[in-house]
């Protein structure tokens, strides 16, 4: 039973029937009706559907709101306009794919420029981009003929079927785009995009290469829009900068996506086919111009307030609730006992730790001179320690001593002020988070950071153990990827929850899923930030067993934990952190008896916490 209402991979059967009826009606309409008014309306709706479908990739999946989407339609229109007026003998249709390529290339540029911005500043960049393209179209007179516009060759076919080629070309572009979106949402690439939407910093720590994903998302969100823009330009036969790069086109696209439903497959199509007729109506019967703006503004507000997820998700959730009333939800379900990793081959490989004989194990992770200040507060202040290969190393210290910040610096969730970090002899402190993950660094968060809107399975398969183009295109939600994730979920005892949304899980369940998620990276070293914090005693015991089992397969651990019996039992060596630097290191016995440690840490805090644990 799938409960992920907004997933694109399992549309309800009702949805499939409606989509099939819609497709047949769309394909058959020009054959049964000669009414060019309605044909025109459908052609415009198709253009907006493709525009909104493209926006769905960057906004719906990746979470980056763009108001510049209309520029891609304009770029497509101008590509065909410029080329068709220059190459007389060539059919303008030839330039439609070229428009897709040109638009995608410009989108790559926009992606590169906006890589480091997010939220409102990203929106502003996209608006600026739209105006910039318009200004260029106006002023590059040699290429675009400026404000005088371009007139394309008139269609050469029979007047009776004058609209048909445009109509069916747009249907084909829309179909291709829907296919692409459906496919993307099933791939590792699509998982990466949704992960970026849900929590970009966290996505980077599980190996999602952010720049590549964002730029590819821009390409995917623009290529078919450029082609639709080209067909549209040819259909209009006359294009000018004000018409092709009007911000109203972008607004209508955004509105279509929001009304239909972000991150759904059909939402943008439904939205576009609802908004465009309304737009026509406002133009023809309500006086156009300002009425249209008023209408759009009002609608936008109404949607944001009344249907924050859009029409399609609202309908789906209504149908879903009707279908499943009385079914047990998460509340009664219990965490499984878990299995072993015995059969696991591809992920979390079982390589026993190397035997170093009498010589001490080499350092797998080495941190030296790490520093980080927040304003005047020195959270980490010259912190140095090593984690021997094959060990379960502990890191303890009073609250606020900088343990979590040390983790944040090691995986680049926060940039350090100074310090050297090496992993397996290689300096990693200048690398972005995802490259550290690819080199074998896995890290859980003190307050777990799962992707709430994704299912448990999707959370696990979102992890990328290395970067390759082939991997990005690999199907994530079924096949070997899903099988590996299933096995890891079985190991942590969460297989039964694979199709639940992560946001519905309890605190302890989240910790288990986050562990499975980073195991998907097949990490060399696993950093656990308070794995036993806030979970029940049975689960604490199970957590200890899992850590030992994974360690026997060759995984090295660095564990921050306040539960002293748990930690002293599990870890050797142990480093003690005080005010951001290591004040003592040694075996559990050394630590328990070190007068400085007892004085500084175990003396007061430790006893208090011991009581709290009991
Ligand atoms: P611990 O995990 O050992 O309890 P932390 O590393 O979370 O400690 O915090 C160390 C100190 O740094 C605390 O005083 C905390 O308030 C401060 N700190 C941590 N993160 C930030 C941040 N992002 N901005 C400002 N101060 C922070
Ligand atoms: Mg902490």
Coordinates of C-alpha atoms and ligand atoms in Angstrom, one line a residue:
X1 CA 0.0 0.0 0.0
X2 CA 1.5 3.2 -1.1
X3 CA 0.7 6.2 0.9
X4 CA 2.9 8.7 -0.8
X5 CA 0.2 10.9 -2.3
X6 CA 2.4 13.1 -4.4
X7 CA 4.6 10.4 -5.8
X8 CA 4.9 10.5 -9.6
X9 CA 5.6 6.8 -9.9
X10 CA 2.3 5.4 -8.9
X11 CA -0.6 7.4 -10.2
X12 CA -4.0 6.2 -9.1
X13 CA -5.9 4.2 -11.7
X14 CA -8.5 6.9 -11.9
X15 CA -5.8 9.3 -12.9
X16 CA -4.7 6.9 -15.6
X17 CA -8.2 6.6 -17.0
X18 CA -8.6 10.4 -17.0
X19 CA -5.2 10.8 -18.6
X20 CA -6.2 8.3 -21.3
X21 CA -9.5 10.0 -22.1
X22 CA -7.8 13.4 -22.1
X23 CA -5.1 12.2 -24.5
X24 CA -7.7 10.7 -26.9
X25 CA -9.8 13.9 -26.8
X26 CA -6.7 16.0 -27.4
X27 CA -5.6 13.9 -30.4
X28 CA -9.0 13.7 -31.9
X29 CA -10.2 17.2 -31.5
X30 CA -8.9 18.8 -34.7
X31 CA -10.3 15.9 -36.7
X32 CA -13.9 16.4 -35.4
X33 CA -14.0 20.2 -35.1
X34 CA -12.9 22.9 -37.6
X35 CA -13.3 25.6 -34.9
X36 CA -10.0 27.5 -35.1
X37 CA -10.9 29.6 -31.9
X38 CA -10.8 26.5 -29.8
X39 CA -7.9 25.0 -31.7
X40 CA -6.0 28.2 -31.0
X41 CA -6.9 28.0 -27.3
X42 CA -5.7 24.4 -27.1
X43 CA -2.4 25.3 -28.9
X44 CA -1.8 28.1 -26.4
X45 CA -2.7 25.7 -23.5
X46 CA -0.2 23.2 -24.9
X47 CA 2.5 25.8 -25.0
X48 CA 1.8 26.7 -21.4
X49 CA 1.6 23.1 -20.4
X50 CA 5.1 22.5 -21.7
X51 CA 6.3 25.7 -20.0
X52 CA 4.8 24.6 -16.7
X53 CA 6.0 21.0 -17.1
X54 CA 9.5 22.3 -17.6
X55 CA 9.2 24.6 -14.6
X56 CA 8.0 21.5 -12.6
X57 CA 11.6 20.0 -12.9
X58 CA 13.4 23.0 -11.4
X59 CA 10.6 24.2 -9.1
X60 CA 8.5 21.1 -8.4
X61 CA 11.3 18.6 -8.0
X62 CA 14.4 20.6 -7.2
X63 CA 12.6 23.3 -5.2
X64 CA 14.0 26.4 -7.0
X65 CA 11.2 28.8 -7.8
X66 CA 11.8 30.5 -11.2
X67 CA 9.9 33.5 -12.7
X68 CA 12.1 33.4 -15.8
X69 CA 10.5 30.3 -17.4
X70 CA 8.8 32.4 -20.1
X71 CA 12.3 33.4 -21.3
X72 CA 12.8 29.8 -22.6
X73 CA 9.6 30.2 -24.8
X74 CA 11.0 33.5 -26.1
X75 CA 14.4 32.0 -26.8
X76 CA 12.8 29.1 -28.7
X77 CA 10.7 31.5 -30.7
X78 CA 13.6 33.7 -31.5
X79 CA 15.8 30.8 -32.5
X80 CA 13.3 29.7 -35.1
X81 CA 12.7 33.3 -36.1
X82 CA 16.3 34.2 -36.6
X83 CA 17.2 31.0 -38.4
X84 CA 14.1 30.7 -40.6
X85 CA 14.4 34.2 -41.9
X86 CA 18.1 33.6 -42.7
X87 CA 17.9 30.2 -44.3
X88 CA 15.3 30.5 -47.1
X89 CA 15.4 27.0 -48.5
X90 CA 15.2 25.2 -45.2
X91 CA 11.9 24.2 -43.7
X92 CA 11.3 26.1 -40.4
X93 CA 10.4 22.8 -38.7
X94 CA 14.1 21.9 -39.0
X95 CA 14.9 24.6 -36.5
X96 CA 12.5 23.3 -33.8
X97 CA 15.1 20.8 -32.3
X98 CA 17.8 23.5 -32.8
X99 CA 15.7 25.8 -30.6
X100 CA 15.7 23.1 -27.9
X101 CA 19.5 22.9 -28.0
X102 CA 20.0 26.7 -28.0
X103 CA 17.6 27.1 -25.1
X104 CA 19.2 24.3 -23.2
X105 CA 22.7 26.0 -23.7
X106 CA 21.4 29.3 -22.4
X107 CA 19.8 27.5 -19.5
X108 CA 23.2 26.0 -18.6
X109 CA 24.6 29.5 -18.5
X110 CA 21.8 30.6 -16.3
X111 CA 22.5 27.6 -14.1
X112 CA 26.1 28.4 -13.8
X113 CA 25.4 32.0 -12.9
X114 CA 22.8 31.1 -10.2
X115 CA 24.6 28.1 -8.7
X116 CA 25.3 29.8 -5.4
X117 CA 22.0 31.5 -4.9
X118 CA 18.8 30.0 -3.5
X119 CA 15.5 31.3 -2.1
X120 CA 14.5 34.9 -2.9
X121 CA 17.8 35.8 -4.5
X122 CA 17.4 32.9 -7.0
X123 CA 13.9 34.2 -7.9
X124 CA 15.4 37.7 -8.5
X125 CA 18.1 36.3 -10.7
X126 CA 15.5 34.5 -12.8
X127 CA 13.5 37.7 -13.2
X128 CA 16.6 39.5 -14.1
X129 CA 17.4 36.8 -16.7
X130 CA 14.0 37.3 -18.3
X131 CA 14.5 41.0 -18.6
X132 CA 18.0 40.6 -19.8
X133 CA 16.9 38.3 -22.7
X134 CA 14.2 40.9 -23.6
X135 CA 16.7 43.7 -23.5
X136 CA 19.1 41.7 -25.8
X137 CA 16.2 40.9 -28.2
X138 CA 15.3 44.6 -28.4
X139 CA 18.9 45.9 -28.8
X140 CA 20.6 43.3 -30.9
X141 CA 18.9 44.7 -34.0
X142 CA 21.3 43.0 -36.4
X143 CA 20.2 39.6 -35.2
X144 CA 16.6 40.1 -34.0
X145 CA 15.4 43.2 -36.0
X146 CA 14.8 44.9 -32.6
X147 CA 11.3 46.1 -31.7
X148 CA 10.2 45.8 -35.3
X149 CA 10.1 42.1 -34.8
X150 CA 10.6 39.2 -37.2
X151 CA 8.1 37.7 -39.7
X152 CA 8.5 34.0 -40.3
X153 CA 7.7 32.3 -43.6
X154 CA 4.0 31.5 -43.9
X155 CA 2.9 27.9 -43.6
X156 CA 3.0 26.2 -47.0
X157 CA 0.3 23.6 -46.4
X158 CA -3.5 23.5 -47.0
X159 CA -5.5 26.2 -45.2
X160 CA -8.1 23.6 -44.2
X161 CA -5.6 22.0 -41.8
X162 CA -3.6 25.1 -41.2
X163 CA -3.4 24.5 -37.4
X164 CA -2.8 20.8 -37.4
X165 CA 1.0 20.6 -37.7
X166 CA 1.4 23.1 -34.9
X167 CA -1.2 21.4 -32.8
X168 CA 0.3 17.9 -33.2
X169 CA 3.9 19.1 -32.9
X170 CA 3.0 20.6 -29.5
X171 CA 1.2 17.4 -28.4
X172 CA 4.4 15.5 -29.3
X173 CA 6.6 17.9 -27.4
X174 CA 4.4 17.7 -24.4
X175 CA 4.3 13.9 -24.6
X176 CA 8.1 13.7 -24.8
X177 CA 8.4 16.1 -21.8
X178 CA 5.9 14.1 -19.7
X179 CA 7.9 10.9 -20.5
X180 CA 11.1 12.6 -19.5
X181 CA 9.6 13.9 -16.2
X182 CA 8.2 10.4 -15.4
X183 CA 11.6 8.9 -16.1
X184 CA 13.6 11.5 -14.1
X185 CA 11.4 11.0 -11.1
X186 CA 12.4 7.3 -11.1
X187 CA 16.1 7.8 -11.5
X188 CA 19.0 8.6 -9.1
X189 CA 19.1 12.0 -10.7
X190 CA 15.4 12.7 -9.8
X191 CA 16.0 11.4 -6.3
X192 CA 18.9 13.9 -6.0
X193 CA 16.7 16.7 -7.2
X194 CA 14.0 16.0 -4.6
X195 CA 16.7 15.6 -2.0
X196 CA 17.9 19.1 -2.9
X197 CA 14.4 20.5 -2.6
X198 CA 13.9 18.9 0.8
X199 CA 17.4 19.7 2.4
X200 CA 20.2 20.8 0.1
X201 CA 23.0 20.6 2.8
X202 CA 22.0 17.1 3.8
X203 CA 21.7 16.0 0.1
X204 CA 25.4 17.0 -0.3
X205 CA 26.4 14.9 2.6
X206 CA 24.9 11.8 1.0
X207 CA 26.9 12.2 -2.2
X208 CA 24.5 14.4 -4.3
X209 CA 26.7 16.5 -6.5
X210 CA 24.8 19.8 -6.3
X211 CA 26.1 21.8 -9.3
X212 CA 25.7 18.9 -11.7
X213 CA 22.2 18.2 -10.5
X214 CA 21.1 21.8 -10.7
X215 CA 22.6 22.4 -14.2
X216 CA 21.1 19.2 -15.5
X217 CA 17.8 20.3 -13.9
X218 CA 18.0 23.6 -15.8
X219 CA 18.6 21.7 -19.1
X220 CA 15.7 19.4 -18.4
X221 CA 13.4 22.3 -17.5
X222 CA 14.2 24.2 -20.7
X223 CA 14.9 21.9 -23.6
X224 CA 11.3 21.1 -24.5
X225 CA 10.1 24.5 -23.6
X226 CA 12.5 25.9 -26.2
X227 CA 11.1 23.5 -28.7
X228 CA 7.5 24.5 -27.8
X229 CA 8.5 28.2 -28.0
X230 CA 9.8 27.5 -31.5
X231 CA 6.5 25.9 -32.6
X232 CA 4.7 28.7 -31.0
X233 CA 6.8 31.3 -32.8
X234 CA 6.2 29.6 -36.2
X235 CA 2.5 29.4 -35.4
X236 CA 2.3 33.1 -34.7
X237 CA 4.5 33.9 -37.8
X238 CA 5.3 37.3 -36.2
X239 CA 7.4 37.6 -33.1
X240 CA 8.6 40.7 -31.2
X241 CA 10.5 41.1 -27.9
X242 CA 7.6 42.5 -25.9
X243 CA 5.3 39.6 -26.8
X244 CA 7.8 36.8 -26.6
X245 CA 9.5 37.9 -23.4
X246 CA 6.5 39.2 -21.5
X247 CA 6.6 38.5 -17.8
X248 CA 2.9 37.6 -18.0
X249 CA 3.9 34.4 -19.8
X250 CA 6.1 33.5 -16.9
X251 CA 3.4 34.4 -14.4
X252 CA 0.9 32.3 -16.3
X253 CA 3.3 29.3 -16.3
X254 CA 3.9 29.6 -12.6
X255 CA 0.2 29.8 -11.9
X256 CA -0.4 26.8 -14.1
X257 CA 2.1 24.8 -12.1
X258 CA 0.8 25.9 -8.7
X259 CA -2.8 25.4 -9.5
X260 CA -2.2 22.0 -11.1
X261 CA 0.2 20.7 -8.4
X262 CA 3.9 20.9 -8.1
X263 CA 6.0 17.7 -8.4
X264 CA 3.1 15.8 -9.9
X265 CA 3.2 14.5 -13.4
X266 CA -0.1 15.8 -14.7
X267 CA -0.5 18.9 -12.5
X268 CA 1.2 21.3 -14.9
X269 CA -1.0 20.1 -17.8
X270 CA -4.2 20.4 -15.8
X271 CA -3.2 23.8 -14.6
X272 CA -2.3 25.1 -18.0
X273 CA -5.6 23.8 -19.5
X274 CA -7.5 25.5 -16.7
X275 CA -5.7 28.9 -16.8
X276 CA -5.4 29.5 -20.5
X277 CA -9.2 29.4 -21.3
X278 CA -9.6 31.7 -18.3
X279 CA -7.0 34.0 -19.8
X280 CA -8.9 34.0 -23.1
X281 CA -12.1 34.7 -21.4
X282 CA -10.6 37.6 -19.5
X283 CA -9.2 39.0 -22.7
X284 CA -12.4 38.7 -24.8
X285 CA -15.2 39.2 -22.3
X286 CA -13.7 41.1 -19.4
X287 CA -11.7 43.7 -21.3
X288 CA -8.3 42.1 -21.1
X289 CA -5.2 44.1 -19.9
X290 CA -5.7 45.0 -16.3
X291 CA -8.6 42.6 -15.7
X292 CA -6.2 39.8 -16.6
X293 CA -3.6 41.0 -14.1
X294 CA -6.3 41.3 -11.5
X295 CA -7.6 37.8 -12.2
X296 CA -4.1 36.2 -12.2
X297 CA -3.1 38.0 -9.0
X298 CA -6.4 37.0 -7.3
X299 CA -6.1 33.4 -8.4
X300 CA -2.5 33.2 -7.3
X301 CA -3.5 34.3 -3.8
X302 CA -6.5 32.0 -3.7
X303 CA -4.4 29.0 -4.7
X304 CA -1.6 29.7 -2.2
X305 CA -4.1 30.1 0.6
X306 CA -6.7 27.5 -0.2
X307 CA -4.8 24.8 -2.1
X308 CA -1.2 25.1 -1.2
X309 CA -0.4 21.8 -2.9
X310 CA -2.5 22.5 -6.0
X311 CA -5.6 20.8 -7.4
X312 CA -4.3 17.4 -8.3
X313 CA -2.8 16.6 -4.9
X314 CA -5.9 17.8 -3.2
X315 CA -8.1 15.5 -5.4
X316 CA -5.7 12.6 -4.9
X317 CA -5.7 13.0 -1.2
X318 CA -9.5 13.2 -1.2
X319 CA -9.7 10.0 -3.2
X320 CA -7.1 8.3 -1.1
X321 CA -8.8 9.1 2.1
X322 CA -12.0 7.7 0.8
X323 CA -10.2 4.5 -0.3
X324 CA -8.4 3.8 2.9
X325 CA -10.7 4.9 5.7
X326 CA -10.3 2.4 8.6
X327 CA -6.9 1.1 7.6
X328 CA -4.3 1.1 10.3
X329 CA -1.8 3.9 9.9
X330 CA 1.7 4.2 11.3
X331 CA 0.6 4.3 14.9
X332 CA 0.2 0.6 15.5
X333 CA 3.1 -0.4 13.4
X334 CA 6.3 -1.5 15.3
X335 CA 9.9 -1.5 14.3
X336 CA 11.1 -5.0 13.1
X337 CA 13.8 -6.9 14.8
X338 CA 16.1 -6.4 11.9
X339 CA 18.2 -8.9 9.9
X340 CA 21.8 -9.3 9.2
X341 CA 23.8 -8.1 6.3
X342 CA 24.9 -11.6 5.5
X343 CA 23.6 -11.6 1.9
X344 CA 24.7 -8.1 1.1
X345 CA 27.2 -7.9 -1.7
X346 CA 27.0 -4.7 -3.6
X347 CA 26.4 -2.3 -0.8
X348 CA 28.0 -2.2 2.6
X349 CA 30.6 -4.7 1.4
X350 CA 31.9 -7.1 4.0
X351 CA 35.6 -6.6 4.1
X352 CA 37.0 -7.7 7.5
X353 CA 39.2 -5.1 9.1
X354 CA 42.9 -5.6 8.2
X355 CA 45.0 -7.3 10.8
X356 CA 47.9 -5.0 11.7
X357 CA 49.4 -7.5 14.2
X358 CA 51.3 -5.8 17.0
X359 CA 51.7 -2.5 15.2
X360 CA 48.9 0.0 15.9
X361 CA 46.3 0.5 13.2
X362 CA 46.9 3.5 10.9
X363 CA 44.7 6.5 11.2
X364 CA 41.7 6.3 8.8
X365 CA 40.5 9.8 9.8
X366 CA 42.9 12.4 11.0
X367 CA 41.9 15.9 12.2
X368 CA 44.4 18.5 13.2
X369 CA 44.2 22.1 14.3
X370 CA 40.5 22.4 13.4
X371 CA 39.0 25.8 14.3
X372 CA 35.6 27.4 14.0
X373 CA 34.2 30.5 15.6
X374 CA 30.6 31.7 15.6
X375 CA 31.0 35.4 16.1
X376 CA 33.1 35.7 19.3
X377 CA 32.4 32.1 20.3
X378 CA 35.2 29.6 19.7
X379 CA 33.1 26.5 19.2
X380 CA 36.0 24.4 17.9
X381 CA 39.4 25.6 19.0
X382 CA 42.5 23.8 17.8
X383 CA 40.9 20.3 17.8
X384 CA 43.2 17.4 16.8
X385 CA 42.6 13.6 17.0
X386 CA 42.8 10.5 15.0
X387 CA 40.4 7.6 14.3
X388 CA 42.3 4.3 13.8
X389 CA 41.2 2.2 10.9
X390 CA 38.8 -0.5 12.0
X391 CA 38.1 1.1 15.4
X392 CA 34.9 2.3 17.1
X393 CA 36.2 5.6 18.4
X394 CA 34.2 7.7 20.9
X395 CA 34.0 11.4 21.2
X396 CA 32.6 12.7 24.4
X397 CA 32.4 16.1 26.1
X398 CA 29.9 18.3 27.9
X399 CA 27.0 20.0 26.0
X400 CA 28.3 22.8 23.9
X401 CA 31.9 21.5 23.8
X402 CA 31.8 21.5 20.0
X403 CA 31.2 17.8 19.2
X404 CA 28.5 18.4 16.6
X405 CA 30.4 21.3 15.1
X406 CA 33.5 19.0 14.7
X407 CA 31.2 16.6 12.7
X408 CA 29.9 19.5 10.7
X409 CA 33.5 20.6 9.8
X410 CA 34.5 17.0 8.9
X411 CA 31.7 16.6 6.4
X412 CA 31.7 20.3 5.3
X413 CA 28.2 21.0 6.5
X414 CA 30.0 24.1 7.9
X415 CA 33.3 25.4 6.5
X416 CA 36.2 25.5 9.0
X417 CA 38.2 28.6 9.7
X418 CA 41.4 26.5 9.8
X419 CA 42.6 22.9 10.1
X420 CA 43.6 19.9 8.2
X421 CA 41.4 16.8 7.7
X422 CA 42.7 13.6 6.1
X423 CA 40.7 10.5 5.2
X424 CA 42.7 7.4 4.3
X425 CA 45.8 9.6 3.9
X426 CA 44.1 12.0 1.6
X427 CA 43.4 15.6 2.4
X428 CA 39.7 16.2 2.2
X429 CA 39.3 19.6 3.8
X430 CA 39.1 21.5 0.5
X431 CA 36.5 19.1 -1.0
X432 CA 32.8 19.7 -1.2
X433 CA 30.6 17.4 1.0
X434 CA 29.5 15.1 -1.8
X435 CA 33.2 14.3 -2.8
X436 CA 33.9 13.5 0.9
X437 CA 30.9 11.1 0.8
X438 CA 32.2 9.5 -2.4
X439 CA 35.6 9.0 -0.7
X440 CA 33.9 7.0 2.1
X441 CA 32.6 9.5 4.7
X442 CA 29.1 8.8 6.1
X443 CA 27.5 10.9 8.8
X444 CA 24.2 10.9 10.7
X445 CA 22.8 14.0 12.4
X446 CA 22.1 14.6 16.0
X447 CA 18.6 15.7 15.0
X448 CA 18.0 13.4 12.0
X449 CA 17.7 15.0 8.7
X450 CA 15.6 12.8 6.5
X451 CA 13.8 14.1 3.4
X452 CA 10.3 14.4 4.8
X453 CA 8.3 14.3 1.6
X454 CA 10.2 11.3 0.3
X455 CA 9.3 7.7 1.2
X456 CA 11.7 5.7 3.4
X457 CA 12.9 3.8 0.3
X458 CA 13.4 7.0 -1.7
X459 CA 15.4 8.4 1.2
X460 CA 17.8 5.4 1.1
X461 CA 18.2 5.2 -2.7
X462 CA 18.8 9.0 -2.8
X463 CA 22.3 8.3 -1.5
X464 CA 25.0 8.3 -4.2
X465 CA 28.2 6.4 -3.4
X466 CA 30.1 7.8 -6.3
X467 CA 29.5 10.2 -9.2
X468 CA 28.9 8.9 -12.7
X469 CA 26.6 9.9 -15.5
X470 CA 25.4 6.4 -15.9
X471 CA 24.5 6.2 -12.2
X472 CA 22.4 9.4 -12.5
X473 CA 20.3 7.8 -15.2
X474 CA 19.9 4.5 -13.3
X475 CA 16.4 3.6 -12.0
X476 CA 16.4 4.1 -8.3
X477 CA 12.9 3.0 -7.2
X478 CA 13.1 -0.6 -8.5
X479 CA 15.8 -3.0 -9.6
X480 CA 19.2 -3.5 -8.0
X481 CA 19.2 0.0 -6.3
X482 CA 15.9 -0.7 -4.6
X483 CA 16.9 -4.2 -3.7
X484 CA 20.1 -3.0 -2.0
X485 CA 18.1 -0.4 -0.1
X486 CA 15.6 -3.0 0.9
X487 CA 18.3 -5.1 2.3
X488 CA 19.7 -2.2 4.3
X489 CA 16.2 -1.4 5.6
X490 CA 15.8 -5.0 6.6
X491 CA 19.1 -4.8 8.4
X492 CA 18.0 -1.8 10.5
X493 CA 14.5 -3.3 10.9
X494 CA 12.6 -0.7 8.9
X495 CA 11.7 -2.6 5.8
X496 CA 8.0 -2.6 6.7
X497 CA 8.1 1.2 6.4
X498 CA 9.6 1.5 3.0
X499 CA 6.7 3.2 1.3
X500 CA 5.8 5.5 4.2
X501 CA 6.8 9.1 4.0
X502 CA 9.7 9.9 6.2
X503 CA 7.9 12.7 7.9
X504 CA 5.5 10.2 9.4
X505 CA 8.2 8.3 11.3
X506 CA 8.9 8.5 15.0
X507 CA 12.2 9.8 16.3
X508 CA 13.8 6.4 16.7
X509 CA 12.6 5.2 13.4
X510 CA 14.2 8.2 11.7
X511 CA 17.6 7.3 13.3
X512 CA 17.4 3.8 11.9
X513 CA 16.4 5.0 8.4
X514 CA 19.2 7.6 8.4
X515 CA 21.7 4.9 9.3
X516 CA 20.4 2.7 6.4
X517 CA 20.7 5.8 4.1
X518 CA 24.3 6.4 4.8
X519 CA 25.1 2.7 4.6
X520 CA 24.0 3.0 1.0
X521 CA 27.1 5.1 0.5
X522 CA 29.2 2.0 1.6
X523 CA 31.2 4.4 3.7
X524 CA 34.7 3.6 5.1
X525 CA 34.0 5.6 8.2
X526 CA 30.6 6.3 9.8
X527 CA 30.2 9.3 12.1
X528 CA 27.2 8.9 14.4
X529 CA 26.0 11.9 16.4
X530 CA 24.2 10.6 19.5
X531 CA 22.8 7.4 18.0
X532 CA 21.4 6.4 21.3
X533 CA 19.9 9.8 22.3
X534 CA 16.2 9.9 22.9
X535 CA 15.4 6.3 21.9
X536 CA 14.1 3.4 24.0
X537 CA 16.4 0.9 25.8
X538 CA 15.6 -2.0 23.4
X539 CA 16.5 0.1 20.4
X540 CA 19.7 1.3 22.2
X541 CA 20.8 -2.3 22.6
X542 CA 19.9 -3.0 19.0
X543 CA 21.9 0.0 17.9
X544 CA 24.9 -1.2 19.7
X545 CA 24.6 -4.6 18.1
X546 CA 24.3 -3.1 14.6
X547 CA 27.4 -1.0 15.2
X548 CA 29.4 -4.0 16.3
X549 CA 28.2 -6.1 13.3
X550 CA 29.1 -3.3 10.9
X551 CA 32.4 -2.9 12.5
X552 CA 33.1 -6.6 12.1
X553 CA 32.6 -6.1 8.3
X554 CA 35.3 -3.5 8.4
X555 CA 33.4 -0.3 9.0
X556 CA 35.2 2.3 11.2
X557 CA 33.1 4.4 13.5
X558 CA 33.4 7.8 15.2
X559 CA 30.6 8.1 17.7
X560 CA 29.4 11.1 19.8
X561 CA 27.2 9.9 22.6
X562 CA 26.1 11.0 26.1
X563 CA 25.0 7.6 27.2
X564 CA 28.2 6.6 29.1
X565 CA 27.5 2.9 29.7
X566 CA 26.7 2.6 26.0
X567 CA 29.8 4.5 24.9
X568 CA 32.3 3.0 27.3
X569 CA 31.2 -0.5 26.4
X570 CA 31.4 0.1 22.6
X571 CA 34.3 2.5 22.0
X572 CA 38.1 2.3 22.1
X573 CA 39.8 4.8 21.9
X574 CA 37.8 7.7 23.4
X575 CA 38.6 11.3 22.9
X576 CA 37.4 13.9 25.4
X577 CA 36.4 17.3 24.1
X578 CA 36.3 20.4 26.2
X579 CA 35.7 23.9 24.9
X580 CA 36.4 22.9 21.4
X581 CA 39.7 21.0 21.8
X582 CA 40.7 17.5 22.9
X583 CA 41.7 17.5 26.5
X584 CA 42.3 13.7 26.9
X585 CA 42.4 10.5 24.8
X586 CA 42.7 6.9 25.8
X587 CA 41.0 3.6 26.4
X588 CA 37.7 3.5 28.3
X589 CA 39.7 2.6 31.5
X590 CA 42.1 5.5 31.0
X591 CA 39.1 7.9 30.6
X592 CA 37.2 6.6 33.5
X593 CA 40.1 7.1 35.8
X594 CA 41.6 10.3 34.4
X595 CA 41.3 12.9 37.2
X596 CA 41.2 15.8 34.7
X597 CA 38.3 14.2 32.8
X598 CA 36.4 13.4 36.0
X599 CA 37.0 17.0 37.1
X600 CA 36.1 18.7 33.9
X601 CA 33.4 16.4 32.6
X602 CA 32.5 13.2 34.2
X603 CA 32.4 14.9 37.6
X604 CA 29.3 16.9 37.3
X605 CA 27.7 16.6 33.9
X606 CA 28.4 12.8 33.7
X607 CA 26.7 12.0 36.9
X608 CA 23.7 14.2 36.1
X609 CA 23.4 12.4 32.8
X610 CA 23.9 9.0 34.3
X611 CA 21.0 9.7 36.5
X612 CA 18.9 10.9 33.6
X613 CA 19.7 7.7 31.6
X614 CA 18.7 5.5 34.5
Ligands
LIG1 P1 27.9 19.8 21.2 O1 27.5 19.0 20.0 O2 29.2 19.4 21.8 O3 26.8 19.9 22.3 P2 27.9 22.0 19.4 O4 29.0 21.7 18.5 O5 26.6 21.8 18.9 O6 28.2 21.3 20.8 O7 28.0 23.5 19.8 C1 29.2 24.1 20.2 C2 29.0 25.6 20.5 O8 28.8 26.3 19.2 C3 27.7 25.9 21.3 O9 27.9 26.9 22.1 C4 26.7 26.2 20.2 O10 25.7 27.1 20.7 C5 27.6 26.9 19.2 N1 27.1 26.7 17.8 C6 27.0 25.5 17.2 N2 26.5 25.7 15.9 C7 26.3 27.1 15.8 C8 25.9 27.9 14.7 N3 25.6 27.4 13.5 N4 25.8 29.2 14.9 C9 26.2 29.8 16.1 N5 26.6 29.0 17.1 C10 26.7 27.7 17.0
LIG2 MG1 25.8 18.0 19.6

